[in-house]
Amino acid sequence: SGTVRNTADIFFKDYLKDKSKDEILKMAEYFLKNGEFFEEKLVGLVWIRKILKKLEKEDLKILESFLYKYVEN
């Protein structure tokens, strides 16, 4: 999973760093929702981690919903 994290970090830096918080959350949710393997879901989680400083209090409800809907064990 170190390779997946590194790849997600590089992709974020090259293509997503200038995207809005909402756009990144939508893309992260896509990976969390549609990922068949943990590594695919991990991409979404890495991208969320990258924008933690941009998140506001109301965004916590979105993150909480992601946890309940898409994260297992």
CSV table of C-alpha atoms in Angstrom, one decimal:
chain,number,residue,atom,x,y,z
A,1,SER,CA,0.0,0.0,0.0
A,2,GLY,CA,3.1,2.3,0.2
A,3,THR,CA,3.2,2.2,-3.6
A,4,VAL,CA,-0.5,3.1,-3.9
A,5,ARG,CA,0.0,6.0,-1.4
A,6,ASN,CA,3.0,7.3,-3.4
A,7,THR,CA,1.1,7.1,-6.7
A,8,ALA,CA,-1.9,8.9,-5.2
A,9,ASP,CA,0.4,11.6,-3.8
A,10,ILE,CA,2.1,12.1,-7.2
A,11,PHE,CA,-1.3,12.2,-9.1
A,12,PHE,CA,-2.6,14.7,-6.5
A,13,LYS,CA,0.4,16.9,-6.9
A,14,ASP,CA,0.4,16.8,-10.7
A,15,TYR,CA,-3.4,17.0,-11.4
A,16,LEU,CA,-5.5,17.8,-8.3
A,17,LYS,CA,-3.7,20.4,-6.2
A,18,ASP,CA,-5.4,23.3,-7.9
A,19,LYS,CA,-8.9,21.7,-7.8
A,20,SER,CA,-11.5,22.9,-5.3
A,21,LYS,CA,-12.1,21.1,-2.1
A,22,ASP,CA,-15.6,20.0,-3.3
A,23,GLU,CA,-14.1,18.6,-6.6
A,24,ILE,CA,-11.5,16.6,-4.6
A,25,LEU,CA,-14.1,15.2,-2.2
A,26,LYS,CA,-16.3,14.1,-5.2
A,27,MET,CA,-13.4,12.3,-6.8
A,28,ALA,CA,-12.4,10.7,-3.5
A,29,GLU,CA,-15.9,9.6,-2.9
A,30,TYR,CA,-15.9,8.0,-6.4
A,31,PHE,CA,-12.9,5.8,-5.4
A,32,LEU,CA,-14.4,5.0,-2.0
A,33,LYS,CA,-17.7,4.1,-3.5
A,34,ASN,CA,-16.6,2.2,-6.6
A,35,GLY,CA,-13.3,0.7,-5.4
A,36,GLU,CA,-13.4,-3.1,-5.5
A,37,PHE,CA,-10.1,-3.4,-3.7
A,38,PHE,CA,-8.7,-1.7,-0.6
A,39,GLU,CA,-6.0,-0.1,-2.7
A,40,GLU,CA,-8.6,1.8,-4.8
A,41,LYS,CA,-10.3,3.0,-1.7
A,42,LEU,CA,-7.0,4.1,-0.3
A,43,VAL,CA,-6.5,6.5,-3.2
A,44,GLY,CA,-9.7,8.4,-2.0
A,45,LEU,CA,-8.5,8.4,1.6
A,46,VAL,CA,-5.0,9.8,0.6
A,47,TRP,CA,-6.7,12.6,-1.4
A,48,ILE,CA,-8.9,13.5,1.6
A,49,ARG,CA,-5.8,13.5,3.8
A,50,LYS,CA,-4.2,16.0,1.4
A,51,ILE,CA,-7.0,18.5,1.9
A,52,LEU,CA,-7.6,18.2,5.7
A,53,LYS,CA,-6.4,21.8,6.2
A,54,LYS,CA,-9.0,23.1,3.8
A,55,LEU,CA,-11.9,21.3,5.4
A,56,GLU,CA,-14.4,23.2,7.6
A,57,LYS,CA,-16.6,22.1,10.4
A,58,GLU,CA,-19.5,21.3,8.0
A,59,ASP,CA,-17.3,19.1,6.0
A,60,LEU,CA,-17.0,16.7,8.9
A,61,LYS,CA,-20.6,15.5,8.1
A,62,ILE,CA,-19.4,14.5,4.6
A,63,LEU,CA,-16.4,12.6,6.0
A,64,GLU,CA,-18.6,10.9,8.5
A,65,SER,CA,-21.0,9.8,5.8
A,66,PHE,CA,-18.0,8.4,3.8
A,67,LEU,CA,-16.9,6.4,6.8
A,68,TYR,CA,-20.4,4.9,7.4
A,69,LYS,CA,-21.0,4.2,3.7
A,70,TYR,CA,-17.7,3.1,2.3
A,71,VAL,CA,-15.2,2.0,5.0
A,72,GLU,CA,-15.3,-1.5,6.2
A,73,ASN,CA,-13.2,-3.1,9.0
